Amino acid sequence: VGQTFALTTATDGAAIVGTTKDDIYNGSIVHAGTTDTLTSGDVMAGGEGADILNITATGDTGATTSSVSGITTTGVETIVLTNLEADGTSATLTLDAATMTGVETFSVANSAANGETTFSNLAALTNASMSANAGDLTLTYGTTVVSGTTDTQALTVSGTNAGTFTADGIETIAITTATSAATATVASNAVTNITVSGDQNLTLAATTFAVTTSTATVASTIDASALTGKLTATISDTSTVEVKGGTGDDTINMAALLETNDIIDGGAG
């Protein structure tokens, strides 16, 4: 077991150096307040363990956006943010990750419905996670990071996620269910493929693919052949799709969008 480090309202400019074990860093953001402990200039240097930075955002932005930048991390593998925005109107908290290196997963958990979160200026493809999160999660990559045509975004989901996950520039979103039955809504201006794996049930909300018109051949896919839980998926546009179910009892909702060239394979369930 590693150590737990609490950030302070002062600038933690001298690197908080972790141990060789699994350390935890705890920071807070107070919307429209002055008692933040996660502040520009903070420096955290994780050790050899699997280190986590937990961030809790509270308060009321007054329906305006807020942002935090200038946070430097090295060797901190997981960032977990809970945005408890208290305003009655959705407001986005943006964490600039330009100076955060070595992060493997950006995660949101238990955020409020109006607590939208964006991690921006990501310099490399990284994993994402949503756990019982009512607010949106957006990852914003540098243009060169997602300049290819086969970019894959990993997303782990558990619990009811009312918020939408967005990662523009991504062609494939690879969803893994974990811990408990999950709901997810995913989006990308380039997405043509969604894969699903894991042992928990997944309800996949209506997905709009990058190709939205009917074509003679398959343009978009949902492949849940590696899923052992149940899949419930809704198709929401006229893209020609191929859907593969897994080993569970799957439900594919095509509504009035089932077309001649669509392919539906229910799998083993």
XYZ file of C-alpha atoms in Angstrom:
269
model
C 0.000 0.000 0.000
C 1.332 3.400 -0.970
C 0.764 6.826 0.555
C -2.109 9.296 0.282
C -1.155 12.885 -0.509
C -3.557 15.827 -0.008
C -2.972 18.853 -2.216
C -3.154 22.273 -0.562
C -4.664 25.626 -1.456
C -1.123 26.902 -1.997
C 0.742 26.049 -5.181
C 2.292 22.628 -4.653
C 5.189 23.573 -6.886
C 7.793 21.347 -5.299
C 7.056 17.951 -6.804
C 5.049 15.682 -4.530
C 7.054 12.504 -5.075
C 5.304 9.189 -4.741
C 6.573 5.872 -3.464
C 7.244 2.631 -5.293
C 3.727 1.465 -4.372
C 0.211 2.539 -5.352
C -0.115 6.164 -4.231
C -3.205 8.376 -4.158
C -3.237 12.145 -4.714
C -6.391 14.028 -3.694
C -7.282 17.455 -5.057
C -10.389 19.598 -5.179
C -11.926 22.311 -7.337
C -14.544 24.716 -5.995
C -16.522 26.263 -8.834
C -16.491 30.058 -8.509
C -14.598 29.657 -5.262
C -11.143 30.413 -3.914
C -10.342 27.287 -1.936
C -9.239 24.981 -4.748
C -6.467 22.574 -3.850
C -5.845 21.591 -7.482
C -4.270 24.736 -8.886
C -2.018 25.841 -11.714
C 1.577 25.090 -10.851
C 0.895 21.899 -8.898
C 3.453 19.169 -9.607
C 3.011 15.455 -8.862
C 5.649 12.833 -9.609
C 4.264 9.334 -9.234
C 6.551 6.463 -8.403
C 6.592 2.933 -9.748
C 3.131 1.928 -8.534
C -0.282 2.368 -10.137
C -0.925 5.912 -8.925
C -4.232 7.816 -8.940
C -5.133 11.499 -8.869
C -8.657 11.949 -7.497
C -10.326 15.296 -8.227
C -13.641 16.390 -6.735
C -15.305 19.499 -8.148
C -18.061 21.154 -6.115
C -19.914 24.456 -6.055
C -21.867 26.448 -8.622
C -20.306 27.954 -11.738
C -23.388 30.027 -12.461
C -23.888 28.128 -15.737
C -20.515 29.247 -17.081
C -17.599 27.093 -18.144
C -14.544 26.691 -15.954
C -11.051 25.398 -16.593
C -7.872 24.304 -14.869
C -4.477 24.247 -16.560
C -0.825 24.111 -15.632
C -1.077 20.850 -13.684
C 2.092 18.785 -14.139
C 2.069 15.053 -13.520
C 4.538 12.300 -14.325
C 3.950 8.660 -13.559
C 0.369 9.183 -12.343
C -1.469 6.554 -14.337
C -5.134 7.325 -13.584
C -7.074 10.585 -13.272
C -10.533 10.269 -11.677
C -12.786 13.331 -11.672
C -16.165 13.717 -9.980
C -17.929 16.894 -11.086
C -20.704 17.789 -8.648
C -21.760 20.964 -10.454
C -24.615 22.458 -8.423
C -26.025 24.848 -11.022
C -29.328 23.960 -12.656
C -27.798 24.464 -16.108
C -25.115 22.274 -17.616
C -21.608 23.658 -17.256
C -18.352 22.197 -18.532
C -15.196 21.848 -16.468
C -12.133 21.547 -18.715
C -8.906 20.087 -17.390
C -5.983 20.913 -19.672
C -3.792 17.806 -19.766
C -1.009 19.296 -21.886
C 1.539 18.911 -19.078
C 0.279 15.598 -17.739
C 2.484 12.763 -18.985
C 2.151 9.034 -18.472
C -1.609 9.092 -17.870
C -3.154 5.802 -18.982
C -6.808 6.422 -18.075
C -9.003 9.515 -17.772
C -12.063 8.638 -15.745
C -15.250 10.255 -14.476
C -17.370 8.795 -11.702
C -20.591 9.778 -9.961
C -20.761 13.250 -11.512
C -23.975 15.261 -11.371
C -26.211 15.587 -14.427
C -24.987 19.135 -15.121
C -21.369 18.332 -14.333
C -19.863 18.011 -17.801
C -16.145 17.212 -18.005
C -13.583 17.698 -20.762
C -9.962 16.564 -20.721
C -8.189 18.597 -23.399
C -4.871 18.693 -25.246
C -4.246 14.962 -24.965
C -0.928 14.164 -26.634
C -1.548 10.430 -27.107
C -4.427 8.018 -27.256
C -5.476 7.056 -23.740
C -8.141 4.953 -22.090
C -11.395 6.428 -20.818
C -13.764 5.278 -18.103
C -17.276 6.216 -16.966
C -18.814 4.874 -13.774
C -22.362 5.816 -12.752
C -21.745 9.215 -14.308
C -24.680 11.501 -15.053
C -22.617 14.186 -16.818
C -20.857 14.108 -20.187
C -17.221 13.119 -20.710
C -15.253 14.525 -23.651
C -11.663 13.746 -24.617
C -10.028 16.266 -26.948
C -6.938 15.050 -28.772
C -4.301 16.991 -30.647
C -4.943 16.967 -34.396
C -1.938 14.783 -35.179
C -2.965 12.179 -32.581
C -6.160 11.304 -34.453
C -5.042 12.124 -37.973
C -5.144 8.475 -39.069
C -8.106 6.454 -40.280
C -7.909 3.556 -37.804
C -7.809 5.270 -34.410
C -9.307 3.234 -31.559
C -10.606 4.674 -28.300
C -10.946 2.295 -25.335
C -13.859 3.028 -22.999
C -14.704 1.090 -19.829
C -18.232 1.535 -18.477
C -20.092 0.456 -15.361
C -23.385 1.505 -13.851
C -25.889 3.944 -15.329
C -24.140 6.623 -17.365
C -26.655 9.253 -18.429
C -23.906 11.422 -19.903
C -22.476 11.092 -23.400
C -18.902 10.053 -24.105
C -17.351 11.976 -27.022
C -13.967 11.616 -28.687
C -13.879 13.295 -32.090
C -11.477 11.970 -34.694
C -11.880 8.392 -33.456
C -12.991 5.708 -35.920
C -13.472 2.814 -33.480
C -14.810 3.018 -29.937
C -13.999 -0.163 -28.009
C -16.373 -0.509 -25.058
C -15.687 -2.873 -22.161
C -18.279 -3.501 -19.469
C -17.015 -4.016 -15.922
C -18.261 -4.498 -12.360
C -21.979 -3.995 -13.039
C -24.542 -3.679 -15.823
C -23.938 -0.467 -17.741
C -25.534 2.082 -20.009
C -23.548 4.161 -22.473
C -23.985 6.784 -25.149
C -20.988 7.334 -27.409
C -20.175 9.855 -30.105
C -17.422 10.831 -32.511
C -17.496 12.755 -35.764
C -15.493 9.917 -37.341
C -16.887 6.768 -35.719
C -17.715 3.868 -37.997
C -17.137 0.946 -35.631
C -18.154 0.080 -32.090
C -16.888 -3.056 -30.380
C -18.222 -4.388 -27.092
C -16.630 -6.862 -24.679
C -16.916 -7.750 -21.001
C -19.122 -9.874 -18.782
C -21.740 -7.290 -17.795
C -24.893 -6.262 -19.649
C -24.729 -3.145 -21.805
C -27.487 -0.840 -22.972
C -26.049 1.150 -25.864
C -28.100 4.249 -26.593
C -28.851 5.483 -30.081
C -25.624 5.988 -32.012
C -25.153 8.258 -35.016
C -22.300 7.048 -37.186
C -20.037 9.147 -39.374
C -21.735 7.721 -42.465
C -25.411 8.557 -42.089
C -26.794 7.516 -45.464
C -27.736 4.136 -46.855
C -25.008 2.471 -48.915
C -24.771 -0.732 -50.962
C -22.187 -2.171 -48.579
C -21.752 -2.052 -44.824
C -20.432 1.338 -43.657
C -20.795 0.970 -39.889
C -20.509 -1.912 -37.431
C -21.409 -2.841 -33.873
C -19.464 -5.970 -32.946
C -20.408 -7.457 -29.573
C -19.196 -10.974 -30.351
C -16.769 -10.770 -27.404
C -19.510 -9.729 -24.940
C -20.759 -12.414 -22.536
C -23.374 -10.141 -20.979
C -26.523 -9.017 -22.781
C -26.461 -6.238 -25.377
C -29.362 -3.875 -25.955
C -28.508 -1.543 -28.829
C -30.474 1.100 -30.715
C -29.705 2.150 -34.294
C -30.608 5.774 -34.885
C -29.585 6.644 -38.445
C -29.831 5.264 -41.967
C -26.220 4.131 -42.153
C -25.910 0.611 -43.558
C -24.879 -1.376 -40.501
C -23.673 -4.810 -39.494
C -24.506 -5.819 -35.923
C -23.019 -8.888 -34.247
C -24.394 -10.070 -30.934
C -22.533 -11.992 -28.249
C -23.299 -15.017 -26.121
C -26.059 -13.299 -24.126
C -29.699 -12.699 -25.051
C -29.275 -9.560 -27.124
C -31.831 -7.008 -28.327
C -31.215 -4.900 -31.428
C -33.637 -2.020 -31.917
C -33.749 -0.973 -35.567
C -37.132 0.790 -35.404
C -37.988 1.895 -38.952
C -34.349 1.940 -40.034
C -33.914 -1.710 -41.040
C -32.776 -1.696 -44.660
C -32.025 -4.199 -47.403
C -28.247 -4.146 -46.969
C -28.152 -4.231 -43.138
C -26.701 -7.395 -41.575
C -27.887 -8.634 -38.175
C -26.155 -11.595 -36.509
C -27.670 -12.345 -33.123
C -24.761 -14.459 -31.919
C -25.092 -17.445 -29.599
C -27.728 -16.054 -27.207
